[in-house]
GROMACS .gro file of C-alpha atoms in nm:
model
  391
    1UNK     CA    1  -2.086  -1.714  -0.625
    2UNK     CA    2  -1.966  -1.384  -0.543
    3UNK     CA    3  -1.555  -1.413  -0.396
    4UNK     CA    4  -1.378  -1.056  -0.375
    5UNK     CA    5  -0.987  -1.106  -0.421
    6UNK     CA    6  -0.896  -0.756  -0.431
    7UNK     CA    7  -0.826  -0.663  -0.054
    8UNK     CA    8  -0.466  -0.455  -0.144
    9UNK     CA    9  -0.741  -0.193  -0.357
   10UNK     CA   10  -0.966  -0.152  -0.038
   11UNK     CA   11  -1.161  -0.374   0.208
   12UNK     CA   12  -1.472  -0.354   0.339
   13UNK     CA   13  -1.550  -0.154   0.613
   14UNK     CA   14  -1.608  -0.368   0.948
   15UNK     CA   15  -1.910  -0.353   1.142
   16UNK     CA   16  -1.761  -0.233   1.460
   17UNK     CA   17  -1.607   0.059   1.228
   18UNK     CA   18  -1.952   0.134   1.040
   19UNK     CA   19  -2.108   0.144   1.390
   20UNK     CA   20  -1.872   0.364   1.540
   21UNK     CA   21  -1.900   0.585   1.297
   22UNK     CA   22  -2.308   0.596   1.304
   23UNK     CA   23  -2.263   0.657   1.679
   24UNK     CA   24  -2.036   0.999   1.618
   25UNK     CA   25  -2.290   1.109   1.315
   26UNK     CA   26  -2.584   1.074   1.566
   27UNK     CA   27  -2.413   1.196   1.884
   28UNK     CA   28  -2.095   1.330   1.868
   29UNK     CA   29  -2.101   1.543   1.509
   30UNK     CA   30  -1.989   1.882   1.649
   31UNK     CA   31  -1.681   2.051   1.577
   32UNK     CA   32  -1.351   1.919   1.765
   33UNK     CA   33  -1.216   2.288   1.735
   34UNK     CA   34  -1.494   2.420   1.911
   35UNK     CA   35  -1.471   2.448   2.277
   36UNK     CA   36  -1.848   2.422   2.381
   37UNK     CA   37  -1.978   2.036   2.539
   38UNK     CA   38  -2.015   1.925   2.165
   39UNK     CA   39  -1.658   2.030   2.004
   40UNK     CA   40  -1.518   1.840   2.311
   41UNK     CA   41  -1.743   1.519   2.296
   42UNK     CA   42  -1.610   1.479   1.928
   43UNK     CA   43  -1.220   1.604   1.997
   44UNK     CA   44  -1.236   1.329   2.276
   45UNK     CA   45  -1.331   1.085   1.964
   46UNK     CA   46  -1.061   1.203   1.766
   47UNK     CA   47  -0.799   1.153   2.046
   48UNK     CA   48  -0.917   0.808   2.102
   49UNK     CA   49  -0.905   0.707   1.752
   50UNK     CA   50  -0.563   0.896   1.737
   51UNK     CA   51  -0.405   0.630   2.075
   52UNK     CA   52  -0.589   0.347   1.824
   53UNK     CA   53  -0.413   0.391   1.560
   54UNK     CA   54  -0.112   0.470   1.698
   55UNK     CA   55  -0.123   0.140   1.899
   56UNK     CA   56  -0.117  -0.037   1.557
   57UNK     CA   57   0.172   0.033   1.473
   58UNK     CA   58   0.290   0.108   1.887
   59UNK     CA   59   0.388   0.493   1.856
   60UNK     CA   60   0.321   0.791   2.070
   61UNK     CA   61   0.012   0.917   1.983
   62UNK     CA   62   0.096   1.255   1.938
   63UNK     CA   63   0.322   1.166   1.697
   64UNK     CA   64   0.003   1.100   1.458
   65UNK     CA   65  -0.132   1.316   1.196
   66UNK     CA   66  -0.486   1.237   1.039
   67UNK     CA   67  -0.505   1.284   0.661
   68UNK     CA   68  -0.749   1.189   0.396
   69UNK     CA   69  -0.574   0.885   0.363
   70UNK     CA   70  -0.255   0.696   0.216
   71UNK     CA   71  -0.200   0.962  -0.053
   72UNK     CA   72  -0.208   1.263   0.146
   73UNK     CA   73   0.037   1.114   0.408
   74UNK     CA   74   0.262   1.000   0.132
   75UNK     CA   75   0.238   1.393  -0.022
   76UNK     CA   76   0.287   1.545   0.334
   77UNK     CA   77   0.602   1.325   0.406
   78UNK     CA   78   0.754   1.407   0.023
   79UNK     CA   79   0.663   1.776   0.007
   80UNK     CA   80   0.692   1.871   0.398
   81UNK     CA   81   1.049   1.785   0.438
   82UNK     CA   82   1.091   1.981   0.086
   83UNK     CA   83   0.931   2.236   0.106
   84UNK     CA   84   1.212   2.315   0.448
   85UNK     CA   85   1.483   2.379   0.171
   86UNK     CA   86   1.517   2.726  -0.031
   87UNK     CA   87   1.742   2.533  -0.247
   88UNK     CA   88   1.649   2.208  -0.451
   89UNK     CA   89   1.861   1.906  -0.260
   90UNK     CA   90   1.859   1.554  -0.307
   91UNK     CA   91   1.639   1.309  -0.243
   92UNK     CA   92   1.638   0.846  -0.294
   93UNK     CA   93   1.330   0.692  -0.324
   94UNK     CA   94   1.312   0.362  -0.498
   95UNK     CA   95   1.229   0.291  -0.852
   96UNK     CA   96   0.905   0.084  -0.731
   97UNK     CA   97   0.707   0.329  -0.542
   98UNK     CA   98   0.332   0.390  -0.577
   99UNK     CA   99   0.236   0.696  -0.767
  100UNK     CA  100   0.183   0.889  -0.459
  101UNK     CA  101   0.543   0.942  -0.380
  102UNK     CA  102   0.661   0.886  -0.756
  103UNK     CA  103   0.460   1.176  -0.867
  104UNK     CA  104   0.576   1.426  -0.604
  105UNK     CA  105   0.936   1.340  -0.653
  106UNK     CA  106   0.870   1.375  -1.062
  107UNK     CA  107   0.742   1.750  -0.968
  108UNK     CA  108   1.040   1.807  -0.714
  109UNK     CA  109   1.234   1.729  -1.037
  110UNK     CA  110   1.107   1.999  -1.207
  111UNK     CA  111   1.184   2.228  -0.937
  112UNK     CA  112   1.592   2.113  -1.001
  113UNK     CA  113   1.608   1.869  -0.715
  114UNK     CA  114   1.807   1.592  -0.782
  115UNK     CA  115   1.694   1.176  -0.741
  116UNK     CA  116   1.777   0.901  -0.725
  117UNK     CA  117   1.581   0.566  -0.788
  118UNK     CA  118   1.757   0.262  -0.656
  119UNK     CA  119   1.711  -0.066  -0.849
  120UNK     CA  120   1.531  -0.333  -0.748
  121UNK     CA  121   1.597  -0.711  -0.862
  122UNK     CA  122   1.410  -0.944  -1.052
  123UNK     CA  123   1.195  -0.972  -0.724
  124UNK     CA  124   1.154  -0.574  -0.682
  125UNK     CA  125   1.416  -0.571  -0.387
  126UNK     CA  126   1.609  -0.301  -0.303
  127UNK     CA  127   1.989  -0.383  -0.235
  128UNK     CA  128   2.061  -0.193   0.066
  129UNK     CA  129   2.416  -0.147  -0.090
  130UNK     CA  130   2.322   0.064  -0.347
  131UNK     CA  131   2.143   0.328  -0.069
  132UNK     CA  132   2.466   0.359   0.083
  133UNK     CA  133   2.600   0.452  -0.280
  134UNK     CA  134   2.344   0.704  -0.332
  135UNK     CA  135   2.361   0.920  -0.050
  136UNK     CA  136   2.501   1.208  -0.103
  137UNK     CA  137   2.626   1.554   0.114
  138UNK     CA  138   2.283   1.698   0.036
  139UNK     CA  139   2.058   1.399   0.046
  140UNK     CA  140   1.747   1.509   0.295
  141UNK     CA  141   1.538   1.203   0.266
  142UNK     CA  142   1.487   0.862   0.181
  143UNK     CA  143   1.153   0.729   0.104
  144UNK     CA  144   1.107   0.348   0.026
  145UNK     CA  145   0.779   0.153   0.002
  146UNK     CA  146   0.751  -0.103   0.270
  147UNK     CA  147   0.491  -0.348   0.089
  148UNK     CA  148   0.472  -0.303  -0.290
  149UNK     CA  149   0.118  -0.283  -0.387
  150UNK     CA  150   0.127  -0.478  -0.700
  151UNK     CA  151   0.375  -0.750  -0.729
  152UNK     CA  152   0.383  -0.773  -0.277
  153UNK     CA  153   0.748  -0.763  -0.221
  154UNK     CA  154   0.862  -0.639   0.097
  155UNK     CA  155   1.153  -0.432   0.127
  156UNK     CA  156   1.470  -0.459   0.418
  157UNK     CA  157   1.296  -0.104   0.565
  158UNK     CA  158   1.479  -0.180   0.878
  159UNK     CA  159   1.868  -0.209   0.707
  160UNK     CA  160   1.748   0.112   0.442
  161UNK     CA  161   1.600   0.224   0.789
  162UNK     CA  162   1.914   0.229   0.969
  163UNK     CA  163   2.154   0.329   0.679
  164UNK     CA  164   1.943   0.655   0.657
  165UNK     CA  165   1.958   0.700   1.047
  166UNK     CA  166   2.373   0.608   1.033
  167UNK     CA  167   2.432   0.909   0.789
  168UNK     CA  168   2.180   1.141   0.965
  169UNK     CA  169   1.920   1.164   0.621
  170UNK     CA  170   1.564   1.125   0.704
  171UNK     CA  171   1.364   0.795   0.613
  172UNK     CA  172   1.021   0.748   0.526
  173UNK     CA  173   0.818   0.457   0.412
  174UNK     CA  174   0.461   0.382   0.278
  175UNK     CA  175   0.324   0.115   0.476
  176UNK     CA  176  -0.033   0.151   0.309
  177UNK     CA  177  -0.043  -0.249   0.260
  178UNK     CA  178   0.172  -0.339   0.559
  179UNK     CA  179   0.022  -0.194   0.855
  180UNK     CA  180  -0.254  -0.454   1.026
  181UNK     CA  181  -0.125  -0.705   0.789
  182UNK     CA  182   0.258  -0.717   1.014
  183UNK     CA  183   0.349  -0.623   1.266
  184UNK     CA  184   0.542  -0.267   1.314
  185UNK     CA  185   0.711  -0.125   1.553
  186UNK     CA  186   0.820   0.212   1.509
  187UNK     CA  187   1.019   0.242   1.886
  188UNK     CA  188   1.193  -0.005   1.708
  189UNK     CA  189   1.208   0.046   1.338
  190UNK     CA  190   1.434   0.308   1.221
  191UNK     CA  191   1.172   0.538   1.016
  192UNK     CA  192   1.089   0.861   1.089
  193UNK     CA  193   0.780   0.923   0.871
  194UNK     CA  194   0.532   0.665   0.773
  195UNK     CA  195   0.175   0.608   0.592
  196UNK     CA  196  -0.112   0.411   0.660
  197UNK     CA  197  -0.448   0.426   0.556
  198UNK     CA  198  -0.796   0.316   0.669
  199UNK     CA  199  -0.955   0.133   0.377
  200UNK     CA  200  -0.661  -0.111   0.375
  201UNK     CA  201  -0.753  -0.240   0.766
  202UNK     CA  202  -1.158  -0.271   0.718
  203UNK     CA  203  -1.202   0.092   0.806
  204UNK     CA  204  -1.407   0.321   0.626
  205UNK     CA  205  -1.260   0.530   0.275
  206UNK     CA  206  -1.157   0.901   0.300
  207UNK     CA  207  -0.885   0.900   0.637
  208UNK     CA  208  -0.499   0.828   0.696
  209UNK     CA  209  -0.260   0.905   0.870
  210UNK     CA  210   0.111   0.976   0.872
  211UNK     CA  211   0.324   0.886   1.117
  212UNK     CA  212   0.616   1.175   1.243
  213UNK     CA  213   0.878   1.059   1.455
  214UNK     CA  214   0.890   1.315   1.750
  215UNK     CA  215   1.118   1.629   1.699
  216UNK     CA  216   1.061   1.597   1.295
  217UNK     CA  217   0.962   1.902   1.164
  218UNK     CA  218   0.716   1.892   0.830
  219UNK     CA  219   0.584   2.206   0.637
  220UNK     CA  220   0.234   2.189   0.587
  221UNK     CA  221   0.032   2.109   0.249
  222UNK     CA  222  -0.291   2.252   0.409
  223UNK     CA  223  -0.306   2.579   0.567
  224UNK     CA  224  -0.613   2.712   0.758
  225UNK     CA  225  -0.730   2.636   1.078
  226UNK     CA  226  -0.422   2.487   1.246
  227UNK     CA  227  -0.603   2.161   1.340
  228UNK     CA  228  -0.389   1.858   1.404
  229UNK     CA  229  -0.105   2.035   1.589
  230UNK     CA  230  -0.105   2.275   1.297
  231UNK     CA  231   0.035   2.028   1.016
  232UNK     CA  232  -0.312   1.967   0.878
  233UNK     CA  233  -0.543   2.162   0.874
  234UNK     CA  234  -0.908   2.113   0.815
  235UNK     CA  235  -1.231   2.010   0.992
  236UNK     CA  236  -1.114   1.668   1.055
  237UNK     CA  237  -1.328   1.425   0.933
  238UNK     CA  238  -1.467   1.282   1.266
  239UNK     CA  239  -1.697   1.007   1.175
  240UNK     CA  240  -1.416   0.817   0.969
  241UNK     CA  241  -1.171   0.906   1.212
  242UNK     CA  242  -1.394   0.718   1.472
  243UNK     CA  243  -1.371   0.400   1.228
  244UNK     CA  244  -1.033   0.423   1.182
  245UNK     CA  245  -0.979   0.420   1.517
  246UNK     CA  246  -1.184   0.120   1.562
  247UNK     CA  247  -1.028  -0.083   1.247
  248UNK     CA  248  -0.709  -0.024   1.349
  249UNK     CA  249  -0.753  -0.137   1.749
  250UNK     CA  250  -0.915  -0.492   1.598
  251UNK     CA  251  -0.617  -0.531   1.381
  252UNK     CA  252  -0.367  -0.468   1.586
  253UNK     CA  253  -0.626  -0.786   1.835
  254UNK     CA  254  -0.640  -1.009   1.552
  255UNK     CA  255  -0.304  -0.979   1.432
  256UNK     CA  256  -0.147  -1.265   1.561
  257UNK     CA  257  -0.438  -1.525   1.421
  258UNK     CA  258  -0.527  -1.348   1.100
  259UNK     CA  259  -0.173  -1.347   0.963
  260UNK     CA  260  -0.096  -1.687   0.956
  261UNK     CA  261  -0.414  -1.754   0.828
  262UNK     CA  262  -0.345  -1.563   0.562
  263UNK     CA  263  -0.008  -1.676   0.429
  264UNK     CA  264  -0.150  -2.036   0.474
  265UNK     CA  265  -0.392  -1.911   0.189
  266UNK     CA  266  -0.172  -1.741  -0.012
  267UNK     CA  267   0.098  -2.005  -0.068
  268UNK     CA  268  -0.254  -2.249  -0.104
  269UNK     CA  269  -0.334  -2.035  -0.426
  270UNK     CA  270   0.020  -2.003  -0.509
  271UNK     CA  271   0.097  -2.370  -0.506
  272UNK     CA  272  -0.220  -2.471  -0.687
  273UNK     CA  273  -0.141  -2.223  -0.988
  274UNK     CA  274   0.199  -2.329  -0.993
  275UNK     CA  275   0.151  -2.579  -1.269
  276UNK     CA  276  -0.006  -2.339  -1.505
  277UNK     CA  277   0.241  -2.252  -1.800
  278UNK     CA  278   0.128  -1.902  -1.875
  279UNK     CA  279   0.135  -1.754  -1.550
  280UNK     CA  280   0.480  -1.671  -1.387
  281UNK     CA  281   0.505  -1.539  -1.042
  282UNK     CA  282   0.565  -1.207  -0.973
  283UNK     CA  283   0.769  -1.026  -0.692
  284UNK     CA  284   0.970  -1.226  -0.379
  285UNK     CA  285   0.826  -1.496  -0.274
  286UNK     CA  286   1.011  -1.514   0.054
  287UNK     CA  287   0.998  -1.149   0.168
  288UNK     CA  288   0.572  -1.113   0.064
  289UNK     CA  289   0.282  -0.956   0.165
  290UNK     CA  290   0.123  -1.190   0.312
  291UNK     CA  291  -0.217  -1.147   0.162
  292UNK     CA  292  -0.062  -1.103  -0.147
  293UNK     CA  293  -0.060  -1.337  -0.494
  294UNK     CA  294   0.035  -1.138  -0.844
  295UNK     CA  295   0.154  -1.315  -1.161
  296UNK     CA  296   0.263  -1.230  -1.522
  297UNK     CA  297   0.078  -1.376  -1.801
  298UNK     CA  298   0.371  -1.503  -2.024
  299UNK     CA  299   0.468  -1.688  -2.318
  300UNK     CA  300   0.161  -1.565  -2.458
  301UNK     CA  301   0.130  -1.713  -2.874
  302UNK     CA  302   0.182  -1.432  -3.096
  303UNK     CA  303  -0.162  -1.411  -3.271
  304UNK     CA  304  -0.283  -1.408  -2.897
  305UNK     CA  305  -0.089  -1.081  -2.800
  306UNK     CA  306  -0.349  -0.795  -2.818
  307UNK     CA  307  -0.652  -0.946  -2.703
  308UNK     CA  308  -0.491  -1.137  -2.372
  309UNK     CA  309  -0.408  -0.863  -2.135
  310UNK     CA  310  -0.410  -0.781  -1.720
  311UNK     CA  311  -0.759  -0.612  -1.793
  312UNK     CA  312  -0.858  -0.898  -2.021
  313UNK     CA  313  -0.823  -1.161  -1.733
  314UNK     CA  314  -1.001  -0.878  -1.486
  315UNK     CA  315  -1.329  -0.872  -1.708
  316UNK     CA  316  -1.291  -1.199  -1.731
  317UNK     CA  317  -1.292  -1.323  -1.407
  318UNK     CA  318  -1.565  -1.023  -1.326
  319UNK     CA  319  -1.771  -1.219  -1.536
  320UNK     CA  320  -1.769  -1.531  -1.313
  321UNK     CA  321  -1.829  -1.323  -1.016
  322UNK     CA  322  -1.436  -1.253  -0.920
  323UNK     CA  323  -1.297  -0.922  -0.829
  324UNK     CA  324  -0.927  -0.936  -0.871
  325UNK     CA  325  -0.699  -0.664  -1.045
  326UNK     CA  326  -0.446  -0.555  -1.304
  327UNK     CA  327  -0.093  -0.430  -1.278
  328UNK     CA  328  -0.127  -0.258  -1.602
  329UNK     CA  329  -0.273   0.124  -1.586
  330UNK     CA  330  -0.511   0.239  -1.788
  331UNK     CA  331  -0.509   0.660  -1.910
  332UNK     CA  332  -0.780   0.746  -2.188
  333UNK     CA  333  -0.822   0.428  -2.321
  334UNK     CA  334  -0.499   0.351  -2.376
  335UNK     CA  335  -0.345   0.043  -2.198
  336UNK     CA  336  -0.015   0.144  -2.060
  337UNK     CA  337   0.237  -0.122  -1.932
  338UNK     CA  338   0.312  -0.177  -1.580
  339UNK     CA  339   0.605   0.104  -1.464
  340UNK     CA  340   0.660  -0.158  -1.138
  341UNK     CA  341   0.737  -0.430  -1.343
  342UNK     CA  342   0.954  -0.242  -1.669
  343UNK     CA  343   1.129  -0.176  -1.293
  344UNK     CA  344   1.178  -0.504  -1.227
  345UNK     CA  345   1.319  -0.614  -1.593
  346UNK     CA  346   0.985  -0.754  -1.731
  347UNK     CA  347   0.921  -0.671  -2.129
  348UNK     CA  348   0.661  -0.412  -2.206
  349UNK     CA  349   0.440  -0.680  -2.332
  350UNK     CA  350   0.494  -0.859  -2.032
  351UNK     CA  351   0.429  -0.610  -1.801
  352UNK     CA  352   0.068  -0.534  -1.947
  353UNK     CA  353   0.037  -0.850  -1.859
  354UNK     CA  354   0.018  -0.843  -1.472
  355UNK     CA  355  -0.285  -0.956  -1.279
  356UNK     CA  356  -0.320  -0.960  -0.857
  357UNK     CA  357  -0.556  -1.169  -0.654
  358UNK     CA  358  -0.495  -1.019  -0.275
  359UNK     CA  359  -0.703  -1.208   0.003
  360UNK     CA  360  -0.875  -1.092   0.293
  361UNK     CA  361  -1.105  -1.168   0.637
  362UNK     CA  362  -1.358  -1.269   0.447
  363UNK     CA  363  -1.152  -1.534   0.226
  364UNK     CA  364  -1.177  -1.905   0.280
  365UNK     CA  365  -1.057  -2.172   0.085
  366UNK     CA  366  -1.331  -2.278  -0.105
  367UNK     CA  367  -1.330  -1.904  -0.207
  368UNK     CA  368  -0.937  -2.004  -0.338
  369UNK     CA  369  -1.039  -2.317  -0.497
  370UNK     CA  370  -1.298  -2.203  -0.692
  371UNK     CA  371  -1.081  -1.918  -0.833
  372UNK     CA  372  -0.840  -2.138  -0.924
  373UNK     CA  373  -1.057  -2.366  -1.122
  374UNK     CA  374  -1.244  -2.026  -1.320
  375UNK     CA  375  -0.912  -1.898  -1.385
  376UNK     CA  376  -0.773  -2.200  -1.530
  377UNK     CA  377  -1.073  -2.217  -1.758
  378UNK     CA  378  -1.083  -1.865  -1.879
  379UNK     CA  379  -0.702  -1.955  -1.915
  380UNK     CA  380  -0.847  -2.289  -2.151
  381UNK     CA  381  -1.071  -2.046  -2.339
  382UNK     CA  382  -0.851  -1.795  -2.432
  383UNK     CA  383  -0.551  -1.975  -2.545
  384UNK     CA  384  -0.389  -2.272  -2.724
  385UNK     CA  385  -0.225  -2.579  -2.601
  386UNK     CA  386   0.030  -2.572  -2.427
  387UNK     CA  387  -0.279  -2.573  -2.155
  388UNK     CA  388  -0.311  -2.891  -2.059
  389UNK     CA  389  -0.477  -2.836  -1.739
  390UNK     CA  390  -0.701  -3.051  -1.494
  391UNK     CA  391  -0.993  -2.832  -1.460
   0.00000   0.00000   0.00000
């Protein structure tokens, strides 16, 4: 049996995306710049795909900008509001971000701009309180993650949202894991910048897009060609444009069906591992992803330390024909601890210690039963009583 549990690292691409996409690289494959018959048959792809996506997430579609995917929107909403300012100012983003805005705002750093990361609880939460501390005179933008990644907490993006908007600072938010998993509103949500990315809603690898509330002005990364109202420029990529556009239409369709299904799911898994003294639950459970399960293998005997990690349980389950993930990072073969979860108070041991099983369109439950009985016998192999388990 072959049961795929790691939906929050990519999905796969749909059908109706993959055949959208065969259709533009057999019939419409010119260039949308161009201004001949087939430049227009493939900009009139791209401007469908652009309404598409927007719909998702029920913005103006000229307020879109295609990327190459979550990363590059992240980077464009980071660096093009900096890049405005002569002088280094300040910028808040929280101290669970991915890597795609914690990296920029590391270099920004070096640069002589100041930040701040807000705390999160012991459920990665941001207390709106303390963004109201940290603004400052110069603050130019906040940037908070909507749906964390690894541990799936979500964050109070509309209070941060309008506390931002109250003191006239500039809000963005990385809704990479949120966006065809909740619903968003952005008429009504008070962001001015956010990501999304293709491979997260069934589309294909390689596009994104950032969201730019209208009269926002960003300074481009790319510079070239002027394509996509001259903040990105670059051939777009047509063909995974197309399936964007596509992925993101049937997700905004199936919204309303597929995310109850999958919260029923989720707490399923959740309750059945419940019993299991070595796992803990990480992130807030009430404010979740709702695909979303992560845990932190803890209370782990002493003699066991070293060889029972995040990774371990990933090659372990691999072995039984179960993708899930790690929290934990690994950089030259060195196994570096989870900077989400130091974040959220967790022990360097413990946080090389975190593992994620995120569900999907293809999940059932006999997919979550059956991981729950390999997991709690990899669990029986590898350690010592206290596992007393019914497997």
């Amino acid at each position: 049996m072959q049961i795929y549990l790691d939906y929050s690292a990519t999905t796969p691409p749909r059908p109706e995306a993959i055949a959208a996409m065969q259709g533009v690289l057999t019939q419409q494959w010119g260039n949308p710049s161009s201004l001949h018959e087939w430049g227009q048959r493939s900009a009139t792809v791209v401007e469908q795909s652009r309404m598409q996506v927007a719909g998702l997430i029920n913005a103006p579609a000229d307020g879109l900008i295609f990327t190459s995917g979550g990363t590059e929107a992240d980077n464009l909403a980071i660096m093009g509001i900096a890049k405005k300012y002569r002088t280094p100012q300040h910028i808040v983003v929280s101290s669970v971000e991915h890597s795609a805005i914690a990296q920029p705002v590391r270099w920004l750093e070096t640069w002589g701009w100041q930040v701040t990361r807000l705390p999160v609880d012991r459920g990665g939460r941001v207390n709106p309180r303390d963004l109201e501390d940290a603004l400052q005179p110069n603050t130019v933008l906040v940037s908070v993650i909507y749906g964390q990644s690894e541990v799936g907490t979500l964050q109070p993006i509309e209070a941060l949202g309008q506390i931002a908007q109250d003191h006239g600072v500039l809000f963005h938010t990385d809704a990479v894991q949120v966006a065809g998993r909740l619903s968003i509103d952005v008429r009504q949500l008070p962001v001015d910048l956010l990501s999304m990315s293709s491979h997260k809603i069934y589309g294909p690898q390689g596009v994104g897009a950032l969201y730019v509330r209208p009269g926002v002005e960003l300074v481009p990364l790319l510079w070239g060609g002027g394509q996509e109202r001259q903040q990105r420029s670059g051939t777009q990529a047509v063909p995974a444009i197309a399936g964007f556009g596509v992925a993101a239409e049937l997700a905004t369709a199936e919204l309303a069906t597929e995310t109850p299904r999958l919260i029923r799911l989720r707490d399923r898994l959740f309750n059945q591992l419940s019993n299991i003294p070595y796992l803990k639950p990480t992130g807030s459970l009430r404010h979740r992803l709702p695909h979303h399960v992560s845990f932190c293998l803890t209370n782990i005997p002493a003699s066991q330390l070293e060889g029972v990690t995040g990774k371990t349980m990933v090659r372990q389950l691999n072995l039984a024909g179960i993708g899930i993930s790690a929290g934990s990072a690994c950089d030259s073969g060195k196994l570096n601890p989870s900077p989400i979860l130091l974040a959220m108070g967790y022990s360097e041991p413990e946080a090389l210690r975190g593992i994620r099983l995120t569900l999907g369109r293809q999940t059932t439950e006999a997919d979550v039963d059956w991981t729950v009985m390999v997991l709690k016998q990899v669990l029986v192999r590898l350690l010592p009583e206290p596992v007393l388990l019914k497997v």
